[in-house]
mmCIF file of C-alpha atoms in Angstrom:
data_model
loop_
_atom_site.group_PDB
_atom_site.id
_atom_site.type_symbol
_atom_site.label_atom_id
_atom_site.label_comp_id
_atom_site.label_asym_id
_atom_site.label_seq_id
_atom_site.Cartn_x
_atom_site.Cartn_y
_atom_site.Cartn_z
ATOM 1 C CA MET A 1 -12.258 18.370 -10.592
ATOM 2 C CA ARG A 2 -13.176 19.170 -14.189
ATOM 3 C CA ALA A 3 -10.110 21.354 -14.776
ATOM 4 C CA ASP A 4 -7.783 18.488 -13.827
ATOM 5 C CA ARG A 5 -9.748 16.121 -16.048
ATOM 6 C CA LEU A 6 -9.467 18.478 -19.030
ATOM 7 C CA VAL A 7 -5.701 18.703 -18.550
ATOM 8 C CA SER A 8 -5.480 14.904 -18.326
ATOM 9 C CA LEU A 9 -7.526 14.550 -21.505
ATOM 10 C CA VAL A 10 -5.176 16.863 -23.420
ATOM 11 C CA LEU A 11 -2.120 15.026 -22.086
ATOM 12 C CA LEU A 12 -3.558 11.647 -23.090
ATOM 13 C CA LEU A 13 -4.087 12.874 -26.647
ATOM 14 C CA ARG A 14 -0.621 14.434 -26.775
ATOM 15 C CA GLN A 15 1.177 11.333 -25.550
ATOM 16 C CA ARG A 16 -0.845 8.598 -27.235
ATOM 17 C CA GLY A 17 -2.231 10.236 -30.336
ATOM 18 C CA ARG A 18 -5.701 9.459 -31.646
ATOM 19 C CA LEU A 19 -8.015 7.882 -29.037
ATOM 20 C CA THR A 20 -11.678 6.924 -29.128
ATOM 21 C CA ALA A 21 -14.226 8.398 -26.743
ATOM 22 C CA ASP A 22 -14.613 4.985 -25.077
ATOM 23 C CA THR A 23 -10.850 4.732 -24.452
ATOM 24 C CA LEU A 24 -10.712 8.244 -23.013
ATOM 25 C CA ALA A 25 -13.684 7.453 -20.773
ATOM 26 C CA ARG A 26 -11.925 4.367 -19.364
ATOM 27 C CA GLU A 27 -8.674 6.244 -18.765
ATOM 28 C CA LEU A 28 -10.395 9.169 -17.059
ATOM 29 C CA GLU A 29 -12.945 7.004 -15.217
ATOM 30 C CA VAL A 30 -15.938 8.954 -16.501
ATOM 31 C CA SER A 31 -18.778 8.304 -18.949
ATOM 32 C CA THR A 32 -18.476 8.636 -22.722
ATOM 33 C CA ARG A 33 -20.996 11.495 -22.618
ATOM 34 C CA THR A 34 -18.745 13.377 -20.177
ATOM 35 C CA VAL A 35 -15.791 12.940 -22.541
ATOM 36 C CA LEU A 36 -17.800 14.386 -25.444
ATOM 37 C CA ARG A 37 -18.778 17.395 -23.323
ATOM 38 C CA ASP A 38 -15.125 17.882 -22.335
ATOM 39 C CA ILE A 39 -14.043 17.738 -25.980
ATOM 40 C CA GLU A 40 -16.567 20.479 -26.804
ATOM 41 C CA ALA A 41 -15.277 22.594 -23.904
ATOM 42 C CA LEU A 42 -11.682 22.219 -25.078
ATOM 43 C CA SER A 43 -12.602 23.213 -28.621
ATOM 44 C CA ALA A 44 -14.473 26.264 -27.347
ATOM 45 C CA ALA A 45 -11.384 27.238 -25.321
ATOM 46 C CA GLY A 46 -9.198 27.149 -28.427
ATOM 47 C CA VAL A 47 -7.486 23.794 -27.909
ATOM 48 C CA PRO A 48 -7.054 22.292 -31.412
ATOM 49 C CA VAL A 49 -8.769 18.956 -30.843
ATOM 50 C CA TYR A 50 -10.618 17.409 -33.788
ATOM 51 C CA ALA A 51 -12.624 14.248 -34.534
ATOM 52 C CA GLU A 52 -11.872 11.666 -37.207
ATOM 53 C CA ARG A 53 -14.793 9.561 -38.334
ATOM 54 C CA GLY A 54 -14.797 5.948 -39.408
ATOM 55 C CA ARG A 55 -13.796 2.552 -38.070
ATOM 56 C CA HIS A 56 -10.362 3.725 -36.910
ATOM 57 C CA GLY A 57 -11.452 7.215 -35.964
ATOM 58 C CA GLY A 58 -11.317 9.051 -32.675
ATOM 59 C CA PHE A 59 -10.137 12.342 -31.261
ATOM 60 C CA ALA A 60 -6.713 13.875 -31.791
ATOM 61 C CA LEU A 61 -4.793 17.132 -31.429
ATOM 62 C CA LEU A 62 -3.364 19.097 -34.316
ATOM 63 C CA PRO A 63 0.351 18.247 -34.748
ATOM 64 C CA GLY A 64 2.709 20.513 -32.822
ATOM 65 C CA PHE A 65 0.281 21.542 -30.099
ATOM 66 C CA ARG A 66 2.220 21.922 -26.844
ATOM 67 C CA THR A 67 1.131 22.528 -23.261
ATOM 68 C CA GLU A 68 3.192 24.579 -20.795
ATOM 69 C CA LEU A 69 6.283 22.831 -19.418
ATOM 70 C CA THR A 70 6.954 22.544 -15.703
ATOM 71 C CA GLY A 71 10.745 22.601 -15.900
ATOM 72 C CA LEU A 72 11.432 19.052 -14.707
ATOM 73 C CA ASN A 73 14.804 17.722 -15.781
ATOM 74 C CA HIS A 74 15.450 14.142 -16.877
ATOM 75 C CA GLU A 75 16.592 12.840 -13.485
ATOM 76 C CA GLU A 76 13.682 14.447 -11.613
ATOM 77 C CA ALA A 77 11.156 12.980 -14.007
ATOM 78 C CA LEU A 78 12.814 9.561 -13.856
ATOM 79 C CA ALA A 79 12.630 9.587 -10.053
ATOM 80 C CA LEU A 80 8.900 10.373 -10.125
ATOM 81 C CA LEU A 81 8.145 7.837 -12.854
ATOM 82 C CA THR A 82 10.036 5.129 -10.987
ATOM 83 C CA ALA A 83 8.231 5.863 -7.725
ATOM 84 C CA GLY A 84 4.925 5.821 -9.545
ATOM 85 C CA SER A 85 5.683 2.451 -11.130
ATOM 86 C CA GLY A 86 5.585 0.687 -7.752
ATOM 87 C CA ARG A 87 2.575 -0.062 -5.575
ATOM 88 C CA GLY A 88 1.847 3.529 -4.644
ATOM 89 C CA GLU A 89 -1.348 3.439 -6.696
ATOM 90 C CA GLN A 90 -2.864 1.268 -3.981
ATOM 91 C CA ALA A 91 -2.140 3.687 -1.151
ATOM 92 C CA PHE A 92 -5.080 5.674 0.249
ATOM 93 C CA GLY A 93 -7.214 5.414 -2.915
ATOM 94 C CA LEU A 94 -5.010 7.753 -4.966
ATOM 95 C CA GLY A 95 -4.732 5.550 -8.062
ATOM 96 C CA SER A 96 -6.420 7.873 -10.572
ATOM 97 C CA ALA A 97 -4.569 10.911 -9.177
ATOM 98 C CA LEU A 98 -1.245 9.096 -9.560
ATOM 99 C CA ALA A 99 -2.029 8.133 -13.152
ATOM 100 C CA SER A 100 -2.882 11.760 -13.939
ATOM 101 C CA ALA A 101 0.320 12.994 -12.264
ATOM 102 C CA MET A 102 2.436 10.548 -14.243
ATOM 103 C CA ARG A 103 0.950 11.806 -17.513
ATOM 104 C CA LYS A 104 1.880 15.362 -16.517
ATOM 105 C CA VAL A 105 5.421 14.292 -15.616
ATOM 106 C CA VAL A 106 5.933 12.682 -19.005
ATOM 107 C CA ASP A 107 4.502 15.687 -20.811
ATOM 108 C CA ALA A 108 6.795 18.047 -18.888
ATOM 109 C CA LEU A 109 9.909 16.552 -20.464
ATOM 110 C CA PRO A 110 11.583 18.000 -23.536
ATOM 111 C CA GLU A 111 10.667 16.148 -26.721
ATOM 112 C CA GLY A 112 13.994 14.329 -26.998
ATOM 113 C CA HIS A 113 13.944 13.052 -23.401
ATOM 114 C CA ARG A 114 10.346 11.837 -23.174
ATOM 115 C CA ASP A 115 10.807 8.374 -24.673
ATOM 116 C CA THR A 116 14.184 7.930 -22.939
ATOM 117 C CA ALA A 117 12.777 8.602 -19.462
ATOM 118 C CA SER A 118 9.721 6.404 -20.009
ATOM 119 C CA ASP A 119 11.884 3.531 -21.206
ATOM 120 C CA ALA A 120 14.306 3.998 -18.301
ATOM 121 C CA ALA A 121 11.450 3.923 -15.774
ATOM 122 C CA ARG A 122 10.244 0.626 -17.257
ATOM 123 C CA ARG A 123 13.661 -0.846 -16.468
ATOM 124 C CA LEU A 124 13.414 -0.011 -12.739
ATOM 125 C CA LEU A 125 10.910 -2.073 -10.717
ATOM 126 C CA VAL A 126 9.858 -1.044 -7.200
ATOM 127 C CA GLU A 127 8.277 -3.512 -4.726
ATOM 128 C CA PRO A 128 6.966 -6.226 -7.098
ATOM 129 C CA GLU A 129 4.307 -8.749 -6.110
ATOM 130 C CA THR A 130 6.852 -11.554 -5.741
ATOM 131 C CA ASP A 131 10.527 -11.834 -4.829
ATOM 132 C CA LEU A 132 13.086 -14.600 -5.333
ATOM 133 C CA LEU A 133 12.284 -16.308 -2.050
ATOM 134 C CA SER A 134 8.635 -15.907 -1.177
ATOM 135 C CA ARG A 135 5.334 -14.422 -2.255
ATOM 136 C CA ARG A 136 4.283 -11.156 -0.708
ATOM 137 C CA PRO A 137 1.206 -11.322 1.507
ATOM 138 C CA ALA A 138 -1.993 -10.363 -0.290
ATOM 139 C CA THR A 139 -2.768 -6.667 -0.270
ATOM 140 C CA GLU A 140 -5.729 -5.795 1.937
ATOM 141 C CA GLU A 141 -8.470 -4.238 -0.141
ATOM 142 C CA VAL A 142 -10.251 -1.099 1.018
ATOM 143 C CA PRO A 143 -13.162 0.144 -1.161
ATOM 144 C CA ASP A 144 -12.319 3.428 -2.876
ATOM 145 C CA THR A 145 -15.552 5.009 -1.638
ATOM 146 C CA THR A 146 -14.622 4.262 1.976
ATOM 147 C CA MET A 147 -11.008 5.348 1.522
ATOM 148 C CA ILE A 148 -11.999 8.632 -0.096
ATOM 149 C CA VAL A 149 -14.344 9.520 2.790
ATOM 150 C CA ILE A 150 -11.659 8.719 5.383
ATOM 151 C CA ARG A 151 -8.904 10.532 3.512
ATOM 152 C CA ARG A 152 -11.096 13.597 3.019
ATOM 153 C CA ALA A 153 -11.949 13.767 6.731
ATOM 154 C CA VAL A 154 -8.287 13.352 7.734
ATOM 155 C CA LEU A 155 -7.143 16.185 5.476
ATOM 156 C CA ALA A 156 -10.096 18.472 6.236
ATOM 157 C CA GLY A 157 -9.827 17.914 9.992
ATOM 158 C CA HIS A 158 -13.390 16.630 10.416
ATOM 159 C CA ARG A 159 -14.660 13.929 12.736
ATOM 160 C CA LEU A 160 -15.478 10.470 11.388
ATOM 161 C CA ARG A 161 -18.113 7.817 12.072
ATOM 162 C CA LEU A 162 -16.736 4.344 11.380
ATOM 163 C CA HIS A 163 -18.623 1.066 11.173
ATOM 164 C CA TYR A 164 -15.700 -1.009 12.386
ATOM 165 C CA ALA A 165 -15.300 -4.757 12.893
ATOM 166 C CA ALA A 166 -12.629 -5.337 15.534
ATOM 167 C CA THR A 167 -11.151 -8.830 15.788
ATOM 168 C CA GLY A 168 -13.665 -11.251 17.269
ATOM 169 C CA GLN A 169 -16.287 -8.536 17.840
ATOM 170 C CA THR A 170 -19.566 -7.540 16.228
ATOM 171 C CA PRO A 171 -19.195 -4.471 13.954
ATOM 172 C CA GLN A 172 -20.115 -1.253 15.762
ATOM 173 C CA TRP A 173 -20.406 2.413 14.898
ATOM 174 C CA ARG A 174 -17.932 4.667 16.661
ATOM 175 C CA THR A 175 -17.086 8.364 16.309
ATOM 176 C CA VAL A 176 -13.383 9.249 16.171
ATOM 177 C CA ASP A 177 -11.089 12.233 15.692
ATOM 178 C CA PRO A 178 -8.747 11.332 12.803
ATOM 179 C CA ILE A 179 -5.045 12.194 13.059
ATOM 180 C CA GLY A 180 -3.408 10.602 10.008
ATOM 181 C CA LEU A 181 -3.113 7.629 7.663
ATOM 182 C CA VAL A 182 -0.245 5.131 7.596
ATOM 183 C CA THR A 183 0.485 2.296 5.171
ATOM 184 C CA VAL A 184 2.872 -0.507 6.206
ATOM 185 C CA ARG A 185 3.614 -3.635 4.154
ATOM 186 C CA ASP A 186 0.417 -3.253 2.088
ATOM 187 C CA ARG A 187 -1.765 -2.628 5.146
ATOM 188 C CA ALA A 188 -3.362 0.755 5.768
ATOM 189 C CA TYR A 189 -4.184 2.180 9.191
ATOM 190 C CA LEU A 190 -6.042 5.204 10.532
ATOM 191 C CA LEU A 191 -4.489 6.868 13.573
ATOM 192 C CA ALA A 192 -7.172 8.586 15.599
ATOM 193 C CA THR A 193 -8.400 9.370 19.086
ATOM 194 C CA ARG A 194 -11.703 8.346 20.613
ATOM 195 C CA SER A 195 -12.925 10.179 23.700
ATOM 196 C CA GLY A 196 -9.360 11.472 24.056
ATOM 197 C CA ALA A 197 -7.706 8.000 23.979
ATOM 198 C CA ASP A 198 -5.354 6.891 21.203
ATOM 199 C CA ARG A 199 -6.862 4.400 18.750
ATOM 200 C CA THR A 200 -5.460 2.670 15.666
ATOM 201 C CA TYR A 201 -7.901 1.264 13.108
ATOM 202 C CA ARG A 202 -7.035 -1.213 10.354
ATOM 203 C CA LEU A 203 -8.787 0.168 7.276
ATOM 204 C CA SER A 204 -9.592 -3.266 5.823
ATOM 205 C CA ARG A 205 -11.915 -3.737 8.829
ATOM 206 C CA VAL A 206 -13.845 -0.515 8.204
ATOM 207 C CA GLN A 207 -17.186 -1.513 6.677
ATOM 208 C CA ALA A 208 -18.505 2.021 6.186
ATOM 209 C CA ALA A 209 -17.422 5.574 6.947
ATOM 210 C CA GLU A 210 -19.163 8.949 7.255
ATOM 211 C CA GLU A 211 -17.492 12.359 7.399
ATOM 212 C CA LEU A 212 -19.118 14.574 10.009
ATOM 213 C CA PRO A 213 -19.343 18.375 9.721
ATOM 214 C CA GLU A 214 -17.856 19.165 13.146
ATOM 215 C CA PRO A 215 -14.096 19.711 13.449
ATOM 216 C CA ALA A 216 -11.890 16.968 14.858
ATOM 217 C CA GLN A 217 -10.411 17.475 18.307
ATOM 218 C CA ARG A 218 -6.709 17.264 17.469
ATOM 219 C CA ALA A 219 -3.475 19.248 17.542
ATOM 220 C CA ASP A 220 -2.779 21.631 14.659
ATOM 221 C CA ARG A 221 0.544 19.906 13.922
ATOM 222 C CA VAL A 222 1.473 16.228 14.089
ATOM 223 C CA ASP A 223 4.666 14.166 13.870
ATOM 224 C CA LEU A 224 3.042 11.122 12.277
ATOM 225 C CA ASP A 225 6.231 9.071 12.218
ATOM 226 C CA ARG A 226 6.742 9.570 15.955
ATOM 227 C CA ALA A 227 3.072 8.852 16.714
ATOM 228 C CA TRP A 228 3.281 5.596 14.753
ATOM 229 C CA ARG A 229 6.464 4.502 16.558
ATOM 230 C CA GLU A 230 4.886 5.173 19.946
ATOM 231 C CA ARG A 231 1.750 3.200 19.109
ATOM 232 C CA CYS A 232 3.802 0.316 17.751
ATOM 233 C CA ALA A 233 5.784 0.209 20.996
ATOM 234 C CA ARG A 234 2.611 0.128 23.095
ATOM 235 C CA PHE A 235 1.083 -2.547 20.872
ATOM 236 C CA LEU A 236 4.135 -4.803 21.062
ATOM 237 C CA ALA A 237 4.293 -4.437 24.843
ATOM 238 C CA GLY A 238 0.699 -5.583 25.319
ATOM 239 C CA GLY A 239 0.747 -9.331 25.956
ATOM 240 C CA HIS A 240 3.053 -10.253 23.095
ATOM 241 C CA ILE A 241 6.137 -12.448 23.333
ATOM 242 C CA ALA A 242 9.640 -11.481 22.184
ATOM 243 C CA VAL A 243 11.836 -14.253 20.791
ATOM 244 C CA GLN A 244 15.565 -14.119 20.120
ATOM 245 C CA VAL A 245 16.072 -15.951 16.809
ATOM 246 C CA ARG A 246 18.877 -17.182 14.585
ATOM 247 C CA VAL A 247 17.736 -17.657 10.988
ATOM 248 C CA ARG A 248 19.274 -18.382 7.609
ATOM 249 C CA PRO A 249 19.321 -15.161 5.503
ATOM 250 C CA GLU A 250 17.235 -16.759 2.750
ATOM 251 C CA ARG A 251 14.399 -17.470 5.237
ATOM 252 C CA ARG A 252 14.297 -13.996 6.767
ATOM 253 C CA GLU A 253 11.314 -12.947 4.640
ATOM 254 C CA ASP A 254 9.365 -16.006 5.752
ATOM 255 C CA LEU A 255 9.935 -14.954 9.347
ATOM 256 C CA LEU A 256 8.861 -11.395 8.547
ATOM 257 C CA ASN A 257 5.626 -12.663 7.039
ATOM 258 C CA SER A 258 4.663 -14.692 10.117
ATOM 259 C CA ALA A 259 5.828 -12.460 12.994
ATOM 260 C CA VAL A 260 4.013 -9.416 14.349
ATOM 261 C CA ALA A 261 7.268 -7.462 14.134
ATOM 262 C CA VAL A 262 10.990 -8.094 13.589
ATOM 263 C CA ARG A 263 13.769 -5.911 14.951
ATOM 264 C CA ALA A 264 16.929 -5.080 13.034
ATOM 265 C CA ALA A 265 18.943 -8.155 12.135
ATOM 266 C CA GLU A 266 22.662 -8.594 12.850
ATOM 267 C CA PRO A 267 24.906 -11.133 11.097
ATOM 268 C CA ASP A 268 26.072 -14.060 13.232
ATOM 269 C CA ALA A 269 29.525 -15.665 13.032
ATOM 270 C CA ASP A 270 28.322 -18.513 10.788
ATOM 271 C CA GLY A 271 26.506 -16.247 8.308
ATOM 272 C CA TRP A 272 23.074 -16.635 9.880
ATOM 273 C CA LEU A 273 21.104 -13.588 11.081
ATOM 274 C CA ARG A 274 20.406 -12.893 14.743
ATOM 275 C CA LEU A 275 17.311 -10.821 15.470
ATOM 276 C CA GLU A 276 14.361 -10.273 17.795
ATOM 277 C CA ALA A 277 10.927 -11.300 16.566
ATOM 278 C CA THR A 278 7.644 -10.478 18.284
ATOM 279 C CA PHE A 279 4.711 -12.914 18.173
ATOM 280 C CA GLN A 280 1.146 -12.748 19.447
ATOM 281 C CA ASP A 281 1.725 -15.408 22.112
ATOM 282 C CA LEU A 282 3.715 -18.572 22.837
ATOM 283 C CA ARG A 283 1.512 -20.710 20.627
ATOM 284 C CA HIS A 284 1.954 -18.347 17.682
ATOM 285 C CA ALA A 285 5.734 -18.322 18.191
ATOM 286 C CA GLU A 286 5.850 -22.137 18.302
ATOM 287 C CA TRP A 287 3.852 -22.426 15.085
ATOM 288 C CA ALA A 288 5.963 -19.830 13.239
ATOM 289 C CA MET A 289 9.303 -21.339 14.289
ATOM 290 C CA TRP A 290 8.121 -24.837 13.374
ATOM 291 C CA GLN A 291 7.380 -23.654 9.825
ATOM 292 C CA LEU A 292 11.046 -22.680 9.440
ATOM 293 C CA GLY A 293 12.312 -26.127 10.462
ATOM 294 C CA THR A 294 16.084 -26.375 10.756
ATOM 295 C CA ASP A 295 16.558 -23.017 8.994
ATOM 296 C CA ALA A 296 15.945 -21.143 12.255
ATOM 297 C CA GLU A 297 16.669 -21.529 15.962
ATOM 298 C CA ALA A 298 14.825 -19.915 18.860
ATOM 299 C CA LEU A 299 17.440 -18.865 21.428
ATOM 300 C CA THR A 300 15.032 -17.467 24.036
ATOM 301 C CA PRO A 301 12.713 -17.825 25.865
ATOM 302 C CA GLU A 302 13.379 -21.270 27.279
ATOM 303 C CA SER A 303 9.642 -22.038 27.363
ATOM 304 C CA LEU A 304 9.539 -21.829 23.567
ATOM 305 C CA ARG A 305 12.666 -23.956 23.159
ATOM 306 C CA SER A 306 11.105 -26.574 25.446
ATOM 307 C CA ARG A 307 7.888 -26.708 23.419
ATOM 308 C CA LEU A 308 9.785 -26.995 20.143
ATOM 309 C CA ARG A 309 11.997 -29.728 21.635
ATOM 310 C CA ASP A 310 8.967 -31.716 22.805
ATOM 311 C CA ARG A 311 7.294 -31.357 19.417
ATOM 312 C CA ALA A 312 10.453 -32.470 17.598
ATOM 313 C CA ALA A 313 10.801 -35.486 19.902
ATOM 314 C CA ALA A 314 7.194 -36.472 19.247
ATOM 315 C CA MET A 315 7.716 -36.141 15.503
ATOM 316 C CA ALA A 316 10.925 -38.165 15.655
ATOM 317 C CA GLY A 317 9.101 -40.867 17.614
ATOM 318 C CA LEU A 318 6.351 -41.000 15.014
ATOM 319 C CA TYR A 319 8.734 -41.377 12.101
ATOM 320 C CA GLY A 320 11.667 -43.028 13.877
ATOM 321 C CA ALA A 321 10.603 -46.618 13.155
ATOM 322 C CA SER A 322 11.107 -48.055 9.669
ATOM 323 C CA SER A 323 8.067 -49.068 7.616
ATOM 324 C CA GLU A 324 8.908 -52.787 8.188
ATOM 325 C CA GLU A 325 8.806 -52.342 11.959
ATOM 326 C CA VAL A 326 5.427 -50.628 11.776
#
């Protein structure tokens, strides 16, 4: 949208002062020629933007130029800036839109509060890449071009053709009726129906997408949170194994990263956490629990405890003898 881009250009010049055409092009994700055309349009509309020549030149606004305020107070702006400082830029391909919105939030503040709010937001960090105990799993990348097509079809209510690679299967084209998009722990999913049946597609496995002109067959209103809960319940009930676990609090994140799902944890008498973890199958559960060593205990099912006991006995037998005896 050119109007949005023109507003973003003015806000960039207001907040950062003199900028070159190349810098503006990078910030706005357009070509340098487009920036020059936008500068001409702004000048023709009466916006006091001027060019400075030379090695340190660029474009700038006349001092004192002010755009219309939106009425945000300090706390409201701080809340938006803090939310925008997290990993939201990776959700649903909205990175450039978020950057533009953040510029507008900063510009909406009174002059005396602008620097204060920006500095305060830099002191609040939301969902960093690493924590004190473990590294977050790598974010699944979805090409912006694919994400934009899917997002547009979801919001417009149009059908979608997906070239989708399901686990262990050859990629195939399929036509679906999109319902909504969900992001969970850095993974994005499309909730849809196909021939009337519920389907959930992991967006990192979508190799290409096409928006179709015909309307999607779906309800006018949707409770996306409820739909997601119901699909999660069906998924977890399909051939998975539930394990009652005791785990040291400092290893809880490691368990979260290896399990399919983890139910709410409750503190045990000795300070450990007691919870229910869901794994793909018995073999997956055995592998995950073995990684935790003595920092976790599988309470049920007995089949898992038996396999872990046999593995521990075999390991003890291998390392039980001293090097001199071997």
